[in-house]
Amino acid sequence: MPPANTAAAAPPVIVAPAKQEKPPVVAPLPAVAAEEPAAKPYREGDWRPEYHVVKKGDTLYSIALDYGQDYRELAAWNNLEDPGLIKIDQRLRLFPPDGVSEAPAVAAVPASVAAAAPVLSEPKARKLPYSEQALAQLKMPVAVTAGTAATTSTVTTTKPVPKPQAAEPVPSLPPAHVQKEAPPADGKINWEWPTQGKVIYGFGQGSIQKGIGIEGKSGQAVLAAAPGKVVYSGSGLRGYGKLIIVKHNTSFLSVYAHNSRVLVKEGQTVAKGQKIAEVGDTDSDRVALHFEIRKLGKPVDPLQFLPEHS
């Protein structure tokens, strides 16, 4: 019988499995809609799409007019450095991106009035060396302290207080026939005739067929039919001659064409009844004002909105 092995058996070595790191969890990408809705919920009832695809003959000016927008805002929303450079099949955004709002047509404060407003500033602090007298001044009322400092100051030189300059005079009020009022919201607009004269063609007639023609004399005053902001002033739309477009709110524009002179600039706020141009025959075969009212860019019959012609 073999001798017994007296040495203790070595315990088995247990090797722990290597710690395996969990693979990173990758969140699935959000699903992208194939097409954007034709209109966002906050514009319910608005026929206009979110985008316009440029066609032959389009200009940024004509696109803005057809959709009731300001061409400068269209240029900004689409990052166009030159509003005159657009390409066929280019996709243009017709409304501001999320987080950007449309510029309201509100009356601006005249620069002269703003300049006349007083400018307030905080009182300036002044350090004084410590003394019983300085400490006593701090405990006195402000009016007494100011007087004491003026009479007892020996270190600084006292300068005479300059007389306040007269404020710039506020512009005089407009003539009585001009109603100075803020452009209306999307409620009812009280329109007035843009000039006096016989209606020589109605809505759906004439060379443009998108408004009415009002006969007049060369140089006769053209008035803003309602308060608003000038969004176009120039001659960049074919067939309209020297043209002014006024935006009254987010729904309505008015159009004044064939003028001999334009008297307002883009971005200017105008009052109802304010003279904005003079009647002419630019890009037309007769002296007359072509006048349009557009709702959400679509031409509507101005005679349905203007008061009864006297």
PDB file of C-alpha atoms in Angstrom:
ATOM      1  CA  MET A   1       0.000   0.000   0.000  1.00  0.00           C
ATOM      2  CA  PRO A   2       1.593   3.311  -1.075  1.00  0.00           C
ATOM      3  CA  PRO A   3       2.376   5.818   1.649  1.00  0.00           C
ATOM      4  CA  ALA A   4      -0.173   8.535   2.174  1.00  0.00           C
ATOM      5  CA  ASN A   5       0.675  12.041   0.775  1.00  0.00           C
ATOM      6  CA  THR A   6       0.871  14.214   3.829  1.00  0.00           C
ATOM      7  CA  ALA A   7       1.141  17.562   1.885  1.00  0.00           C
ATOM      8  CA  ALA A   8      -2.124  19.544   1.777  1.00  0.00           C
ATOM      9  CA  ALA A   9      -3.665  19.838  -1.674  1.00  0.00           C
ATOM     10  CA  ALA A  10      -3.402  23.410  -3.159  1.00  0.00           C
ATOM     11  CA  PRO A  11      -6.761  25.175  -3.388  1.00  0.00           C
ATOM     12  CA  PRO A  12      -8.042  25.701  -6.924  1.00  0.00           C
ATOM     13  CA  VAL A  13      -7.415  29.143  -8.416  1.00  0.00           C
ATOM     14  CA  ILE A  14     -10.639  30.848  -9.492  1.00  0.00           C
ATOM     15  CA  VAL A  15     -10.174  33.425 -12.219  1.00  0.00           C
ATOM     16  CA  ALA A  16     -12.951  36.033 -12.354  1.00  0.00           C
ATOM     17  CA  PRO A  17     -14.156  36.756 -15.845  1.00  0.00           C
ATOM     18  CA  ALA A  18     -13.099  40.092 -17.257  1.00  0.00           C
ATOM     19  CA  LYS A  19     -15.668  42.827 -16.730  1.00  0.00           C
ATOM     20  CA  GLN A  20     -17.387  43.557 -19.982  1.00  0.00           C
ATOM     21  CA  GLU A  21     -18.474  47.138 -20.671  1.00  0.00           C
ATOM     22  CA  LYS A  22     -22.012  47.571 -21.829  1.00  0.00           C
ATOM     23  CA  PRO A  23     -22.252  48.899 -25.376  1.00  0.00           C
ATOM     24  CA  PRO A  24     -23.367  52.535 -25.537  1.00  0.00           C
ATOM     25  CA  VAL A  25     -27.067  53.072 -26.047  1.00  0.00           C
ATOM     26  CA  VAL A  26     -27.683  54.986 -29.254  1.00  0.00           C
ATOM     27  CA  ALA A  27     -30.961  56.839 -29.317  1.00  0.00           C
ATOM     28  CA  PRO A  28     -32.833  56.471 -32.571  1.00  0.00           C
ATOM     29  CA  LEU A  29     -32.912  59.560 -34.771  1.00  0.00           C
ATOM     30  CA  PRO A  30     -36.233  61.390 -34.817  1.00  0.00           C
ATOM     31  CA  ALA A  31     -38.341  60.658 -37.802  1.00  0.00           C
ATOM     32  CA  VAL A  32     -38.294  63.431 -40.406  1.00  0.00           C
ATOM     33  CA  ALA A  33     -41.580  64.277 -41.990  1.00  0.00           C
ATOM     34  CA  ALA A  34     -41.605  63.908 -45.733  1.00  0.00           C
ATOM     35  CA  GLU A  35     -43.272  67.264 -46.277  1.00  0.00           C
ATOM     36  CA  GLU A  36     -44.176  70.183 -44.065  1.00  0.00           C
ATOM     37  CA  PRO A  37     -47.839  71.031 -43.643  1.00  0.00           C
ATOM     38  CA  ALA A  38     -49.218  73.559 -46.070  1.00  0.00           C
ATOM     39  CA  ALA A  39     -50.055  75.924 -43.207  1.00  0.00           C
ATOM     40  CA  LYS A  40     -49.180  75.972 -39.531  1.00  0.00           C
ATOM     41  CA  PRO A  41     -51.962  75.720 -36.950  1.00  0.00           C
ATOM     42  CA  TYR A  42     -51.544  79.334 -35.823  1.00  0.00           C
ATOM     43  CA  ARG A  43     -52.382  80.437 -39.392  1.00  0.00           C
ATOM     44  CA  GLU A  44     -55.527  78.393 -39.723  1.00  0.00           C
ATOM     45  CA  GLY A  45     -57.615  79.724 -42.573  1.00  0.00           C
ATOM     46  CA  ASP A  46     -54.607  81.254 -44.334  1.00  0.00           C
ATOM     47  CA  TRP A  47     -54.370  79.877 -47.885  1.00  0.00           C
ATOM     48  CA  ARG A  48     -50.673  80.682 -48.262  1.00  0.00           C
ATOM     49  CA  PRO A  49     -48.161  77.794 -48.243  1.00  0.00           C
ATOM     50  CA  GLU A  50     -44.955  77.782 -46.236  1.00  0.00           C
ATOM     51  CA  TYR A  51     -42.773  77.945 -49.372  1.00  0.00           C
ATOM     52  CA  HIS A  52     -42.867  79.230 -52.954  1.00  0.00           C
ATOM     53  CA  VAL A  53     -40.902  77.685 -55.807  1.00  0.00           C
ATOM     54  CA  VAL A  54     -39.568  80.399 -58.117  1.00  0.00           C
ATOM     55  CA  LYS A  55     -40.966  80.319 -61.653  1.00  0.00           C
ATOM     56  CA  LYS A  56     -39.881  82.087 -64.814  1.00  0.00           C
ATOM     57  CA  GLY A  57     -40.777  85.762 -64.634  1.00  0.00           C
ATOM     58  CA  ASP A  58     -40.888  85.865 -60.824  1.00  0.00           C
ATOM     59  CA  THR A  59     -39.121  88.589 -58.891  1.00  0.00           C
ATOM     60  CA  LEU A  60     -38.869  88.882 -55.138  1.00  0.00           C
ATOM     61  CA  TYR A  61     -41.046  92.001 -55.403  1.00  0.00           C
ATOM     62  CA  SER A  62     -43.820  90.212 -57.292  1.00  0.00           C
ATOM     63  CA  ILE A  63     -43.659  87.190 -54.970  1.00  0.00           C
ATOM     64  CA  ALA A  64     -43.943  89.426 -51.911  1.00  0.00           C
ATOM     65  CA  LEU A  65     -46.957  91.216 -53.407  1.00  0.00           C
ATOM     66  CA  ASP A  66     -48.700  87.976 -54.400  1.00  0.00           C
ATOM     67  CA  TYR A  67     -48.373  86.626 -50.848  1.00  0.00           C
ATOM     68  CA  GLY A  68     -48.968  89.893 -48.999  1.00  0.00           C
ATOM     69  CA  GLN A  69     -45.476  90.147 -47.531  1.00  0.00           C
ATOM     70  CA  ASP A  70     -42.614  92.642 -47.294  1.00  0.00           C
ATOM     71  CA  TYR A  71     -39.906  91.726 -49.813  1.00  0.00           C
ATOM     72  CA  ARG A  72     -37.198  92.781 -47.350  1.00  0.00           C
ATOM     73  CA  GLU A  73     -38.509  90.299 -44.804  1.00  0.00           C
ATOM     74  CA  LEU A  74     -38.579  87.559 -47.461  1.00  0.00           C
ATOM     75  CA  ALA A  75     -34.943  88.362 -48.241  1.00  0.00           C
ATOM     76  CA  ALA A  76     -34.014  88.123 -44.546  1.00  0.00           C
ATOM     77  CA  TRP A  77     -35.908  84.865 -43.959  1.00  0.00           C
ATOM     78  CA  ASN A  78     -34.159  83.290 -46.970  1.00  0.00           C
ATOM     79  CA  ASN A  79     -30.684  84.772 -46.344  1.00  0.00           C
ATOM     80  CA  LEU A  80     -30.707  86.657 -49.649  1.00  0.00           C
ATOM     81  CA  GLU A  81     -28.013  89.330 -49.721  1.00  0.00           C
ATOM     82  CA  ASP A  82     -29.329  90.739 -53.014  1.00  0.00           C
ATOM     83  CA  PRO A  83     -33.147  90.749 -53.363  1.00  0.00           C
ATOM     84  CA  GLY A  84     -32.706  90.974 -57.144  1.00  0.00           C
ATOM     85  CA  LEU A  85     -30.945  87.601 -57.381  1.00  0.00           C
ATOM     86  CA  ILE A  86     -33.279  84.610 -57.248  1.00  0.00           C
ATOM     87  CA  LYS A  87     -33.186  81.507 -59.432  1.00  0.00           C
ATOM     88  CA  ILE A  88     -35.803  79.381 -61.150  1.00  0.00           C
ATOM     89  CA  ASP A  89     -36.811  76.389 -58.982  1.00  0.00           C
ATOM     90  CA  GLN A  90     -35.376  78.095 -55.888  1.00  0.00           C
ATOM     91  CA  ARG A  91     -37.475  77.338 -52.803  1.00  0.00           C
ATOM     92  CA  LEU A  92     -38.289  80.481 -50.866  1.00  0.00           C
ATOM     93  CA  ARG A  93     -39.641  80.588 -47.341  1.00  0.00           C
ATOM     94  CA  LEU A  94     -42.783  82.755 -47.157  1.00  0.00           C
ATOM     95  CA  PHE A  95     -42.967  83.014 -43.374  1.00  0.00           C
ATOM     96  CA  PRO A  96     -40.369  83.585 -40.653  1.00  0.00           C
ATOM     97  CA  PRO A  97     -38.500  80.600 -39.235  1.00  0.00           C
ATOM     98  CA  ASP A  98     -39.488  79.303 -35.808  1.00  0.00           C
ATOM     99  CA  GLY A  99     -38.562  81.801 -33.144  1.00  0.00           C
ATOM    100  CA  VAL A 100     -38.648  84.779 -35.516  1.00  0.00           C
ATOM    101  CA  SER A 101     -41.740  86.948 -35.677  1.00  0.00           C
ATOM    102  CA  GLU A 102     -43.003  89.152 -38.469  1.00  0.00           C
ATOM    103  CA  ALA A 103     -42.314  92.842 -38.080  1.00  0.00           C
ATOM    104  CA  PRO A 104     -45.549  94.533 -37.037  1.00  0.00           C
ATOM    105  CA  ALA A 105     -46.796  97.521 -38.961  1.00  0.00           C
ATOM    106  CA  VAL A 106     -46.758  99.943 -36.023  1.00  0.00           C
ATOM    107  CA  ALA A 107     -46.245 103.654 -35.863  1.00  0.00           C
ATOM    108  CA  ALA A 108     -42.643 104.601 -35.190  1.00  0.00           C
ATOM    109  CA  VAL A 109     -41.614 107.401 -32.851  1.00  0.00           C
ATOM    110  CA  PRO A 110     -40.149 110.311 -34.865  1.00  0.00           C
ATOM    111  CA  ALA A 111     -36.436 110.761 -34.367  1.00  0.00           C
ATOM    112  CA  SER A 112     -36.890 114.407 -33.436  1.00  0.00           C
ATOM    113  CA  VAL A 113     -39.338 113.473 -30.666  1.00  0.00           C
ATOM    114  CA  ALA A 114     -36.962 110.816 -29.349  1.00  0.00           C
ATOM    115  CA  ALA A 115     -34.100 113.313 -29.366  1.00  0.00           C
ATOM    116  CA  ALA A 116     -36.139 115.777 -27.318  1.00  0.00           C
ATOM    117  CA  ALA A 117     -36.767 113.277 -24.530  1.00  0.00           C
ATOM    118  CA  PRO A 118     -34.640 113.939 -21.441  1.00  0.00           C
ATOM    119  CA  VAL A 119     -31.789 111.540 -20.778  1.00  0.00           C
ATOM    120  CA  LEU A 120     -31.645 110.465 -17.131  1.00  0.00           C
ATOM    121  CA  SER A 121     -28.462 109.310 -15.459  1.00  0.00           C
ATOM    122  CA  GLU A 122     -27.545 108.150 -11.977  1.00  0.00           C
ATOM    123  CA  PRO A 123     -25.802 110.600  -9.593  1.00  0.00           C
ATOM    124  CA  LYS A 124     -22.058 110.266  -9.614  1.00  0.00           C
ATOM    125  CA  ALA A 125     -20.283 109.324  -6.349  1.00  0.00           C
ATOM    126  CA  ARG A 126     -17.472 111.522  -5.032  1.00  0.00           C
ATOM    127  CA  LYS A 127     -14.821 110.466  -2.517  1.00  0.00           C
ATOM    128  CA  LEU A 128     -13.892 112.872   0.300  1.00  0.00           C
ATOM    129  CA  PRO A 129     -11.007 112.499   2.752  1.00  0.00           C
ATOM    130  CA  TYR A 130     -12.118 111.406   6.184  1.00  0.00           C
ATOM    131  CA  SER A 131     -12.799 114.240   8.578  1.00  0.00           C
ATOM    132  CA  GLU A 132     -15.370 115.208  11.147  1.00  0.00           C
ATOM    133  CA  GLN A 133     -16.732 117.772   8.708  1.00  0.00           C
ATOM    134  CA  ALA A 134     -17.153 115.201   5.903  1.00  0.00           C
ATOM    135  CA  LEU A 135     -18.868 112.829   8.298  1.00  0.00           C
ATOM    136  CA  ALA A 136     -21.232 115.584   9.361  1.00  0.00           C
ATOM    137  CA  GLN A 137     -22.088 116.317   5.714  1.00  0.00           C
ATOM    138  CA  LEU A 138     -23.114 112.712   5.143  1.00  0.00           C
ATOM    139  CA  LYS A 139     -25.599 112.941   8.015  1.00  0.00           C
ATOM    140  CA  MET A 140     -27.198 116.121   6.691  1.00  0.00           C
ATOM    141  CA  PRO A 141     -30.124 116.232   4.229  1.00  0.00           C
ATOM    142  CA  VAL A 142     -29.117 116.113   0.576  1.00  0.00           C
ATOM    143  CA  ALA A 143     -29.981 119.741  -0.194  1.00  0.00           C
ATOM    144  CA  VAL A 144     -27.932 121.031   2.791  1.00  0.00           C
ATOM    145  CA  THR A 145     -25.006 118.750   1.974  1.00  0.00           C
ATOM    146  CA  ALA A 146     -24.877 119.992  -1.588  1.00  0.00           C
ATOM    147  CA  GLY A 147     -24.827 123.590  -0.441  1.00  0.00           C
ATOM    148  CA  THR A 148     -22.189 122.938   2.217  1.00  0.00           C
ATOM    149  CA  ALA A 149     -19.955 121.114  -0.237  1.00  0.00           C
ATOM    150  CA  ALA A 150     -20.181 123.999  -2.671  1.00  0.00           C
ATOM    151  CA  THR A 151     -19.095 126.563  -0.077  1.00  0.00           C
ATOM    152  CA  THR A 152     -16.481 124.604   1.883  1.00  0.00           C
ATOM    153  CA  SER A 153     -14.689 122.753  -0.903  1.00  0.00           C
ATOM    154  CA  THR A 154     -11.086 123.907  -1.094  1.00  0.00           C
ATOM    155  CA  VAL A 155      -9.462 121.107  -3.073  1.00  0.00           C
ATOM    156  CA  THR A 156     -11.601 121.052  -6.202  1.00  0.00           C
ATOM    157  CA  THR A 157     -12.462 123.969  -8.443  1.00  0.00           C
ATOM    158  CA  THR A 158     -16.173 124.724  -8.610  1.00  0.00           C
ATOM    159  CA  LYS A 159     -17.436 125.162 -12.213  1.00  0.00           C
ATOM    160  CA  PRO A 160     -20.604 127.103 -13.025  1.00  0.00           C
ATOM    161  CA  VAL A 161     -23.550 124.889 -13.863  1.00  0.00           C
ATOM    162  CA  PRO A 162     -24.359 125.308 -17.585  1.00  0.00           C
ATOM    163  CA  LYS A 163     -27.836 126.441 -18.490  1.00  0.00           C
ATOM    164  CA  PRO A 164     -29.980 123.642 -19.902  1.00  0.00           C
ATOM    165  CA  GLN A 165     -30.325 123.804 -23.669  1.00  0.00           C
ATOM    166  CA  ALA A 166     -33.768 124.187 -25.125  1.00  0.00           C
ATOM    167  CA  ALA A 167     -35.253 120.879 -26.277  1.00  0.00           C
ATOM    168  CA  GLU A 168     -35.696 120.324 -29.990  1.00  0.00           C
ATOM    169  CA  PRO A 169     -39.220 121.406 -30.926  1.00  0.00           C
ATOM    170  CA  VAL A 170     -41.739 118.627 -31.520  1.00  0.00           C
ATOM    171  CA  PRO A 171     -42.969 118.507 -35.140  1.00  0.00           C
ATOM    172  CA  SER A 172     -46.243 120.287 -35.714  1.00  0.00           C
ATOM    173  CA  LEU A 173     -49.406 118.241 -36.038  1.00  0.00           C
ATOM    174  CA  PRO A 174     -50.449 117.122 -39.536  1.00  0.00           C
ATOM    175  CA  PRO A 175     -53.224 118.940 -41.382  1.00  0.00           C
ATOM    176  CA  ALA A 176     -56.773 118.446 -40.161  1.00  0.00           C
ATOM    177  CA  HIS A 177     -57.682 115.993 -42.943  1.00  0.00           C
ATOM    178  CA  VAL A 178     -54.900 113.603 -41.923  1.00  0.00           C
ATOM    179  CA  GLN A 179     -55.990 111.164 -39.227  1.00  0.00           C
ATOM    180  CA  LYS A 180     -52.887 110.325 -37.216  1.00  0.00           C
ATOM    181  CA  GLU A 181     -53.547 106.841 -35.925  1.00  0.00           C
ATOM    182  CA  ALA A 182     -51.674 103.618 -35.452  1.00  0.00           C
ATOM    183  CA  PRO A 183     -52.049 100.972 -38.166  1.00  0.00           C
ATOM    184  CA  PRO A 184     -54.994  98.729 -37.289  1.00  0.00           C
ATOM    185  CA  ALA A 185     -54.738  95.157 -36.118  1.00  0.00           C
ATOM    186  CA  ASP A 186     -56.432  92.402 -38.067  1.00  0.00           C
ATOM    187  CA  GLY A 187     -59.835  93.867 -37.333  1.00  0.00           C
ATOM    188  CA  LYS A 188     -61.874  96.164 -39.529  1.00  0.00           C
ATOM    189  CA  ILE A 189     -60.069  98.873 -41.497  1.00  0.00           C
ATOM    190  CA  ASN A 190     -61.822 102.146 -42.242  1.00  0.00           C
ATOM    191  CA  TRP A 191     -60.711 102.843 -45.802  1.00  0.00           C
ATOM    192  CA  GLU A 192     -60.896 106.127 -47.665  1.00  0.00           C
ATOM    193  CA  TRP A 193     -60.494 106.984 -51.331  1.00  0.00           C
ATOM    194  CA  PRO A 194     -56.834 107.407 -52.331  1.00  0.00           C
ATOM    195  CA  THR A 195     -57.657 110.248 -54.741  1.00  0.00           C
ATOM    196  CA  GLN A 196     -60.654 112.053 -56.176  1.00  0.00           C
ATOM    197  CA  GLY A 197     -61.869 111.222 -59.654  1.00  0.00           C
ATOM    198  CA  LYS A 198     -64.096 109.091 -61.836  1.00  0.00           C
ATOM    199  CA  VAL A 199     -63.653 105.324 -61.815  1.00  0.00           C
ATOM    200  CA  ILE A 200     -62.615 104.565 -65.389  1.00  0.00           C
ATOM    201  CA  TYR A 201     -62.345 100.775 -65.024  1.00  0.00           C
ATOM    202  CA  GLY A 202     -63.471  98.332 -62.387  1.00  0.00           C
ATOM    203  CA  PHE A 203     -62.059  95.227 -60.756  1.00  0.00           C
ATOM    204  CA  GLY A 204     -61.221  92.588 -63.360  1.00  0.00           C
ATOM    205  CA  GLN A 205     -60.912  95.207 -66.098  1.00  0.00           C
ATOM    206  CA  GLY A 206     -58.056  97.315 -67.442  1.00  0.00           C
ATOM    207  CA  SER A 207     -54.549  96.171 -68.312  1.00  0.00           C
ATOM    208  CA  ILE A 208     -53.713  94.799 -64.853  1.00  0.00           C
ATOM    209  CA  GLN A 209     -57.248  93.631 -63.865  1.00  0.00           C
ATOM    210  CA  LYS A 210     -56.376  93.434 -60.152  1.00  0.00           C
ATOM    211  CA  GLY A 211     -57.798  96.755 -58.997  1.00  0.00           C
ATOM    212  CA  ILE A 212     -59.621  99.864 -60.155  1.00  0.00           C
ATOM    213  CA  GLY A 213     -58.572 102.901 -62.178  1.00  0.00           C
ATOM    214  CA  ILE A 214     -59.300 106.400 -60.875  1.00  0.00           C
ATOM    215  CA  GLU A 215     -59.026 109.234 -63.371  1.00  0.00           C
ATOM    216  CA  GLY A 216     -57.048 112.285 -62.264  1.00  0.00           C
ATOM    217  CA  LYS A 217     -54.835 115.161 -63.312  1.00  0.00           C
ATOM    218  CA  SER A 218     -51.062 114.933 -63.480  1.00  0.00           C
ATOM    219  CA  GLY A 219     -49.634 115.920 -60.092  1.00  0.00           C
ATOM    220  CA  GLN A 220     -52.909 115.366 -58.232  1.00  0.00           C
ATOM    221  CA  ALA A 221     -52.408 114.121 -54.650  1.00  0.00           C
ATOM    222  CA  VAL A 222     -52.448 110.388 -53.920  1.00  0.00           C
ATOM    223  CA  LEU A 223     -53.375 109.686 -50.285  1.00  0.00           C
ATOM    224  CA  ALA A 224     -52.839 106.647 -48.095  1.00  0.00           C
ATOM    225  CA  ALA A 225     -56.201 104.857 -47.959  1.00  0.00           C
ATOM    226  CA  ALA A 226     -55.512 103.627 -44.394  1.00  0.00           C
ATOM    227  CA  PRO A 227     -52.660 103.868 -41.879  1.00  0.00           C
ATOM    228  CA  GLY A 228     -49.762 101.469 -42.314  1.00  0.00           C
ATOM    229  CA  LYS A 229     -46.114 100.982 -43.267  1.00  0.00           C
ATOM    230  CA  VAL A 230     -44.578 101.432 -46.715  1.00  0.00           C
ATOM    231  CA  VAL A 231     -43.155  98.059 -47.765  1.00  0.00           C
ATOM    232  CA  TYR A 232     -42.309  99.021 -51.357  1.00  0.00           C
ATOM    233  CA  SER A 233     -41.520 102.278 -53.146  1.00  0.00           C
ATOM    234  CA  GLY A 234     -40.047 102.078 -56.637  1.00  0.00           C
ATOM    235  CA  SER A 235     -40.581 100.875 -60.181  1.00  0.00           C
ATOM    236  CA  GLY A 236     -39.469  97.244 -60.032  1.00  0.00           C
ATOM    237  CA  LEU A 237     -42.800  95.609 -60.918  1.00  0.00           C
ATOM    238  CA  ARG A 238     -43.527  95.439 -64.626  1.00  0.00           C
ATOM    239  CA  GLY A 239     -46.729  97.191 -65.672  1.00  0.00           C
ATOM    240  CA  TYR A 240     -47.105  99.250 -62.482  1.00  0.00           C
ATOM    241  CA  GLY A 241     -44.797 102.192 -63.203  1.00  0.00           C
ATOM    242  CA  LYS A 242     -43.778 104.186 -60.148  1.00  0.00           C
ATOM    243  CA  LEU A 243     -45.397 102.181 -57.383  1.00  0.00           C
ATOM    244  CA  ILE A 244     -46.090 102.340 -53.648  1.00  0.00           C
ATOM    245  CA  ILE A 245     -47.282  99.392 -51.533  1.00  0.00           C
ATOM    246  CA  VAL A 246     -48.530  99.962 -47.977  1.00  0.00           C
ATOM    247  CA  LYS A 247     -48.943  97.130 -45.475  1.00  0.00           C
ATOM    248  CA  HIS A 248     -51.774  97.811 -43.016  1.00  0.00           C
ATOM    249  CA  ASN A 249     -51.657  94.635 -40.906  1.00  0.00           C
ATOM    250  CA  THR A 250     -50.843  90.958 -41.372  1.00  0.00           C
ATOM    251  CA  SER A 251     -53.784  90.576 -43.769  1.00  0.00           C
ATOM    252  CA  PHE A 252     -54.150  93.713 -45.901  1.00  0.00           C
ATOM    253  CA  LEU A 253     -51.998  95.629 -48.395  1.00  0.00           C
ATOM    254  CA  SER A 254     -52.907  98.556 -50.634  1.00  0.00           C
ATOM    255  CA  VAL A 255     -51.262  99.309 -53.993  1.00  0.00           C
ATOM    256  CA  TYR A 256     -50.845 102.714 -55.722  1.00  0.00           C
ATOM    257  CA  ALA A 257     -49.489 102.551 -59.289  1.00  0.00           C
ATOM    258  CA  HIS A 258     -48.583 104.747 -62.314  1.00  0.00           C
ATOM    259  CA  ASN A 259     -47.561 107.693 -60.094  1.00  0.00           C
ATOM    260  CA  SER A 260     -45.585 110.609 -61.498  1.00  0.00           C
ATOM    261  CA  ARG A 261     -43.777 111.055 -58.162  1.00  0.00           C
ATOM    262  CA  VAL A 262     -43.446 108.993 -54.997  1.00  0.00           C
ATOM    263  CA  LEU A 263     -43.067 110.933 -51.755  1.00  0.00           C
ATOM    264  CA  VAL A 264     -42.442 108.221 -49.161  1.00  0.00           C
ATOM    265  CA  LYS A 265     -39.664 105.729 -48.469  1.00  0.00           C
ATOM    266  CA  GLU A 266     -39.700 102.035 -47.641  1.00  0.00           C
ATOM    267  CA  GLY A 267     -40.118 101.403 -43.935  1.00  0.00           C
ATOM    268  CA  GLN A 268     -41.872 104.725 -43.372  1.00  0.00           C
ATOM    269  CA  THR A 269     -45.084 104.750 -41.330  1.00  0.00           C
ATOM    270  CA  VAL A 270     -47.909 106.699 -42.973  1.00  0.00           C
ATOM    271  CA  ALA A 271     -51.200 108.017 -41.648  1.00  0.00           C
ATOM    272  CA  LYS A 272     -54.604 107.682 -43.231  1.00  0.00           C
ATOM    273  CA  GLY A 273     -55.078 110.595 -45.628  1.00  0.00           C
ATOM    274  CA  GLN A 274     -51.359 111.414 -45.808  1.00  0.00           C
ATOM    275  CA  LYS A 275     -50.080 112.431 -49.256  1.00  0.00           C
ATOM    276  CA  ILE A 276     -47.739 109.687 -50.448  1.00  0.00           C
ATOM    277  CA  ALA A 277     -47.498 110.294 -54.213  1.00  0.00           C
ATOM    278  CA  GLU A 278     -48.801 112.248 -57.194  1.00  0.00           C
ATOM    279  CA  VAL A 279     -51.002 110.929 -59.988  1.00  0.00           C
ATOM    280  CA  GLY A 280     -49.205 110.212 -63.264  1.00  0.00           C
ATOM    281  CA  ASP A 281     -48.993 107.930 -66.283  1.00  0.00           C
ATOM    282  CA  THR A 282     -45.749 105.984 -65.774  1.00  0.00           C
ATOM    283  CA  ASP A 283     -46.002 102.642 -67.593  1.00  0.00           C
ATOM    284  CA  SER A 284     -49.549 103.587 -68.669  1.00  0.00           C
ATOM    285  CA  ASP A 285     -51.236 105.209 -71.653  1.00  0.00           C
ATOM    286  CA  ARG A 286     -53.343 107.621 -69.583  1.00  0.00           C
ATOM    287  CA  VAL A 287     -53.133 109.766 -66.456  1.00  0.00           C
ATOM    288  CA  ALA A 288     -54.839 107.793 -63.708  1.00  0.00           C
ATOM    289  CA  LEU A 289     -54.210 106.031 -60.439  1.00  0.00           C
ATOM    290  CA  HIS A 290     -54.356 102.245 -60.423  1.00  0.00           C
ATOM    291  CA  PHE A 291     -55.446 101.204 -56.914  1.00  0.00           C
ATOM    292  CA  GLU A 292     -55.583  97.723 -55.394  1.00  0.00           C
ATOM    293  CA  ILE A 293     -56.530  96.194 -52.058  1.00  0.00           C
ATOM    294  CA  ARG A 294     -55.082  92.744 -51.354  1.00  0.00           C
ATOM    295  CA  LYS A 295     -56.057  90.363 -48.582  1.00  0.00           C
ATOM    296  CA  LEU A 296     -53.370  87.763 -47.799  1.00  0.00           C
ATOM    297  CA  GLY A 297     -51.878  88.677 -51.167  1.00  0.00           C
ATOM    298  CA  LYS A 298     -55.028  88.006 -53.198  1.00  0.00           C
ATOM    299  CA  PRO A 299     -56.579  90.997 -55.017  1.00  0.00           C
ATOM    300  CA  VAL A 300     -60.082  91.892 -53.849  1.00  0.00           C
ATOM    301  CA  ASP A 301     -62.528  94.440 -55.270  1.00  0.00           C
ATOM    302  CA  PRO A 302     -61.679  97.809 -53.664  1.00  0.00           C
ATOM    303  CA  LEU A 303     -65.245  99.035 -54.206  1.00  0.00           C
ATOM    304  CA  GLN A 304     -66.385  96.548 -51.557  1.00  0.00           C
ATOM    305  CA  PHE A 305     -64.199  98.322 -48.982  1.00  0.00           C
ATOM    306  CA  LEU A 306     -64.165 101.990 -49.982  1.00  0.00           C
ATOM    307  CA  PRO A 307     -66.960 104.317 -48.829  1.00  0.00           C
ATOM    308  CA  GLU A 308     -69.642 105.256 -51.323  1.00  0.00           C
ATOM    309  CA  HIS A 309     -68.153 107.579 -53.915  1.00  0.00           C
ATOM    310  CA  SER A 310     -69.643 111.073 -53.783  1.00  0.00           C
TER     311      SER A 310
END
